[in-house]
């Protein structure tokens, strides 16, 4: 369950990183415009739209952080998860909230200012681009960390399953040894009903483990 929730968060971060990358590219194209084109009213409207888009990205990142916090609370009840992994999650969630408020928030304000003040547009667009690139880099790093966490969790789950299989096989061996000691020399049809039933159950368990 926790692994599925973490995978959903990773996918959400991946999608948001693509949106942020597209937005950063749009801001870079505005920055590369000629002074005349950059000062046009049409460019101002575009910057206003980009400011709103950056605000949307920030709100989406905050929602992802909220979902991640709920997942972390569930994970804290799972004693098999390493403490360091949980601490890393907490730090990542805090980073999401900071990026939404700081880098993304500052970029949105700079884009808004660039729209409203054509004479300051060049400098404000440059500031927005710098903040957007920082936010994108942070999102890509979060995505990498979450992918690593998923790999570690899958390895832990596999290890736990293998240990369980090993314990079950050991229990079967002990039960077989006990049954053989009690029934050695008897044909299966000569065995007591309870013993035949026990051996049938052990056969089924062994078949499931080896299938």
CSV table of C-alpha atoms in Angstrom, one decimal:
chain,number,residue,atom,x,y,z
A,1,UNK,CA,0.0,0.0,0.0
A,2,UNK,CA,2.7,2.5,1.0
A,3,UNK,CA,4.7,1.5,-2.1
A,4,UNK,CA,1.8,2.2,-4.3
A,5,UNK,CA,1.2,5.6,-2.7
A,6,UNK,CA,4.9,6.5,-3.1
A,7,UNK,CA,4.7,5.5,-6.8
A,8,UNK,CA,1.7,7.8,-7.3
A,9,UNK,CA,3.7,10.7,-5.7
A,10,UNK,CA,6.7,9.9,-8.0
A,11,UNK,CA,4.5,10.0,-11.1
A,12,UNK,CA,2.9,13.3,-9.9
A,13,UNK,CA,6.4,14.9,-9.4
A,14,UNK,CA,7.5,13.6,-12.8
A,15,UNK,CA,4.4,15.2,-14.5
A,16,UNK,CA,5.0,18.5,-12.6
A,17,UNK,CA,8.6,18.5,-13.6
A,18,UNK,CA,7.6,18.3,-17.3
A,19,UNK,CA,5.2,21.3,-16.8
A,20,UNK,CA,7.9,23.3,-15.1
A,21,UNK,CA,10.4,22.5,-17.8
A,22,UNK,CA,8.0,23.7,-20.5
A,23,UNK,CA,7.3,26.9,-18.5
A,24,UNK,CA,11.0,27.5,-18.0
A,25,UNK,CA,11.5,27.2,-21.8
A,26,UNK,CA,8.8,29.8,-22.5
A,27,UNK,CA,10.4,32.3,-20.1
A,28,UNK,CA,13.8,31.7,-21.7
A,29,UNK,CA,12.3,32.4,-25.1
A,30,UNK,CA,10.9,35.7,-23.8
A,31,UNK,CA,14.3,36.6,-22.4
A,32,UNK,CA,15.9,36.0,-25.8
A,33,UNK,CA,13.5,38.3,-27.6
A,34,UNK,CA,14.6,41.6,-29.1
A,35,UNK,CA,14.0,44.6,-26.8
A,36,UNK,CA,11.3,45.9,-29.1
A,37,UNK,CA,9.4,42.6,-29.1
A,38,UNK,CA,9.9,42.1,-25.4
A,39,UNK,CA,8.3,45.5,-24.7
A,40,UNK,CA,5.1,44.7,-26.7
A,41,UNK,CA,1.8,44.5,-25.0
A,42,UNK,CA,1.3,41.0,-26.4
A,43,UNK,CA,4.4,39.9,-24.6
A,44,UNK,CA,3.1,41.4,-21.4
A,45,UNK,CA,-0.1,39.3,-21.7
A,46,UNK,CA,2.0,36.2,-22.3
A,47,UNK,CA,4.1,36.9,-19.1
A,48,UNK,CA,0.8,37.3,-17.2
A,49,UNK,CA,-0.3,33.9,-18.3
A,50,UNK,CA,3.1,32.4,-17.4
A,51,UNK,CA,2.8,33.9,-13.9
A,52,UNK,CA,-0.6,32.2,-13.4
A,53,UNK,CA,0.8,28.9,-14.7
A,54,UNK,CA,3.7,29.2,-12.2
A,55,UNK,CA,1.2,29.8,-9.4
A,56,UNK,CA,-0.7,26.6,-10.5
A,57,UNK,CA,2.6,24.6,-10.4
A,58,UNK,CA,3.3,25.9,-6.9
A,59,UNK,CA,-0.2,24.9,-5.7
A,60,UNK,CA,0.1,21.5,-7.3
A,61,UNK,CA,3.5,20.9,-5.6
A,62,UNK,CA,1.9,21.9,-2.2
A,63,UNK,CA,-0.9,19.3,-2.8
A,64,UNK,CA,1.8,16.7,-3.6
A,65,UNK,CA,3.5,17.5,-0.3
A,66,UNK,CA,0.2,17.2,1.6
A,67,UNK,CA,-0.4,13.8,0.0
A,68,UNK,CA,3.2,12.8,0.8
A,69,UNK,CA,2.7,13.8,4.5
A,70,UNK,CA,-0.3,11.4,4.7
A,71,UNK,CA,1.8,8.6,3.2
A,72,UNK,CA,4.6,9.4,5.6
A,73,UNK,CA,2.2,9.0,8.6
A,74,UNK,CA,1.2,5.6,7.3
A,75,UNK,CA,4.8,4.6,6.8
A,76,UNK,CA,5.7,5.6,10.4
A,77,UNK,CA,3.5,2.7,11.6
A,78,UNK,CA,5.5,0.3,9.4
A,79,UNK,CA,8.3,-0.9,11.7
A,80,UNK,CA,10.1,-2.7,8.8
A,81,UNK,CA,11.0,0.6,7.0
A,82,UNK,CA,14.5,2.0,7.9
A,83,UNK,CA,14.5,5.2,10.0
A,84,UNK,CA,16.8,6.9,7.6
A,85,UNK,CA,14.4,6.4,4.7
A,86,UNK,CA,11.6,8.0,6.7
A,87,UNK,CA,13.8,10.9,7.6
A,88,UNK,CA,14.7,11.4,3.9
A,89,UNK,CA,11.0,11.4,3.0
A,90,UNK,CA,10.4,14.1,5.7
A,91,UNK,CA,13.2,16.3,4.3
A,92,UNK,CA,11.9,15.8,0.7
A,93,UNK,CA,8.4,16.9,1.8
A,94,UNK,CA,9.8,20.0,3.5
A,95,UNK,CA,11.8,20.8,0.3
A,96,UNK,CA,8.6,20.6,-1.8
A,97,UNK,CA,6.9,23.1,0.5
A,98,UNK,CA,9.9,25.4,0.4
A,99,UNK,CA,10.2,25.3,-3.4
A,100,UNK,CA,6.5,26.0,-3.9
A,101,UNK,CA,6.7,29.0,-1.6
A,102,UNK,CA,10.1,30.4,-2.5
A,103,UNK,CA,11.5,29.5,-6.0
A,104,UNK,CA,8.0,29.1,-7.6
A,105,UNK,CA,6.5,31.9,-5.7
A,106,UNK,CA,9.3,34.3,-6.5
A,107,UNK,CA,9.2,33.3,-10.2
A,108,UNK,CA,5.5,34.0,-10.3
A,109,UNK,CA,5.9,37.5,-8.7
A,110,UNK,CA,8.8,38.4,-11.1
A,111,UNK,CA,6.7,37.4,-14.1
A,112,UNK,CA,3.8,39.5,-12.8
A,113,UNK,CA,6.1,42.4,-12.3
A,114,UNK,CA,7.5,42.0,-15.8
A,115,UNK,CA,4.0,42.1,-17.2
A,116,UNK,CA,3.1,45.3,-15.3
A,117,UNK,CA,6.4,47.2,-15.8
A,118,UNK,CA,7.6,47.1,-19.4
A,119,UNK,CA,10.6,49.3,-18.4
A,120,UNK,CA,11.8,46.7,-15.9
A,121,UNK,CA,10.7,43.7,-18.0
A,122,UNK,CA,14.2,42.6,-19.0
A,123,UNK,CA,15.5,42.3,-15.4
A,124,UNK,CA,12.3,40.8,-14.0
A,125,UNK,CA,12.2,38.1,-16.7
A,126,UNK,CA,15.8,37.2,-16.0
A,127,UNK,CA,15.0,36.8,-12.3
A,128,UNK,CA,12.0,34.7,-13.1
A,129,UNK,CA,14.1,32.4,-15.4
A,130,UNK,CA,16.7,32.0,-12.6
A,131,UNK,CA,14.0,31.0,-10.1
A,132,UNK,CA,12.2,28.7,-12.5
A,133,UNK,CA,15.4,26.8,-13.4
A,134,UNK,CA,16.2,26.4,-9.7
A,135,UNK,CA,12.6,25.0,-9.1
A,136,UNK,CA,13.1,22.6,-12.1
A,137,UNK,CA,16.4,21.4,-10.8
A,138,UNK,CA,14.8,20.7,-7.3
A,139,UNK,CA,11.9,18.8,-8.9
A,140,UNK,CA,14.3,16.6,-10.9
A,141,UNK,CA,16.3,15.9,-7.7
A,142,UNK,CA,13.1,15.0,-5.9
A,143,UNK,CA,12.1,12.7,-8.7
A,144,UNK,CA,15.5,10.9,-8.5
A,145,UNK,CA,15.3,10.5,-4.7
A,146,UNK,CA,11.8,9.1,-4.9
A,147,UNK,CA,12.8,6.6,-7.6
A,148,UNK,CA,15.7,5.5,-5.3
A,149,UNK,CA,13.3,5.1,-2.4
A,150,UNK,CA,11.0,2.9,-4.5
A,151,UNK,CA,13.9,0.7,-5.5
A,152,UNK,CA,15.0,0.4,-1.8
A,153,UNK,CA,11.5,-0.4,-0.7
A,154,UNK,CA,11.1,-3.1,-3.4
A,155,UNK,CA,14.4,-4.7,-2.3
A,156,UNK,CA,13.1,-4.7,1.3
A,157,UNK,CA,9.8,-6.3,0.3
A,158,UNK,CA,11.6,-9.0,-1.7
A,159,UNK,CA,14.0,-9.7,1.2
A,160,UNK,CA,11.0,-10.0,3.6
A,161,UNK,CA,9.2,-12.4,1.3
A,162,UNK,CA,12.3,-14.6,0.8
A,163,UNK,CA,12.8,-14.8,4.6
A,164,UNK,CA,9.1,-15.8,5.0
A,165,UNK,CA,9.5,-18.5,2.3
A,166,UNK,CA,12.7,-19.8,4.0
A,167,UNK,CA,10.9,-20.0,7.4
A,168,UNK,CA,7.9,-21.8,5.8
A,169,UNK,CA,10.2,-24.3,4.1
A,170,UNK,CA,12.0,-24.9,7.4
A,171,UNK,CA,8.7,-25.5,9.2
A,172,UNK,CA,7.7,-28.0,6.5
A,173,UNK,CA,11.0,-29.9,6.9
A,174,UNK,CA,10.4,-30.2,10.7
A,175,UNK,CA,6.9,-31.4,10.2
A,176,UNK,CA,7.9,-33.9,7.6
A,177,UNK,CA,10.7,-35.3,9.8
A,178,UNK,CA,8.2,-35.7,12.7
A,179,UNK,CA,5.6,-37.4,10.5
A,180,UNK,CA,8.2,-39.8,9.0
A,181,UNK,CA,9.4,-40.7,12.5
A,182,UNK,CA,5.8,-41.6,13.4
A,183,UNK,CA,4.8,-43.5,10.3
A,184,UNK,CA,8.0,-45.0,8.9
A,185,UNK,CA,7.3,-48.4,7.3
A,186,UNK,CA,3.6,-47.8,6.7
A,187,UNK,CA,2.0,-47.3,3.3
A,188,UNK,CA,0.0,-44.1,2.8
A,189,UNK,CA,-3.3,-45.9,2.9
A,190,UNK,CA,-2.3,-47.5,6.3
A,191,UNK,CA,-1.7,-44.1,7.9
A,192,UNK,CA,-4.2,-42.7,10.4
A,193,UNK,CA,-6.6,-40.2,8.8
A,194,UNK,CA,-5.1,-37.2,10.7
A,195,UNK,CA,-1.6,-38.1,9.6
A,196,UNK,CA,-2.7,-38.5,5.9
A,197,UNK,CA,-4.4,-35.1,6.1
A,198,UNK,CA,-1.3,-33.5,7.5
A,199,UNK,CA,0.9,-34.9,4.8
A,200,UNK,CA,-1.5,-33.8,2.1
A,201,UNK,CA,-1.4,-30.2,3.5
A,202,UNK,CA,2.4,-30.3,3.6
A,203,UNK,CA,2.5,-31.5,-0.1
A,204,UNK,CA,0.3,-28.6,-1.1
A,205,UNK,CA,2.4,-26.0,0.7
A,206,UNK,CA,5.6,-27.4,-0.8
A,207,UNK,CA,4.0,-27.3,-4.3
A,208,UNK,CA,3.0,-23.6,-3.8
A,209,UNK,CA,6.5,-22.6,-2.7
A,210,UNK,CA,8.1,-24.4,-5.7
A,211,UNK,CA,5.7,-23.1,-8.3
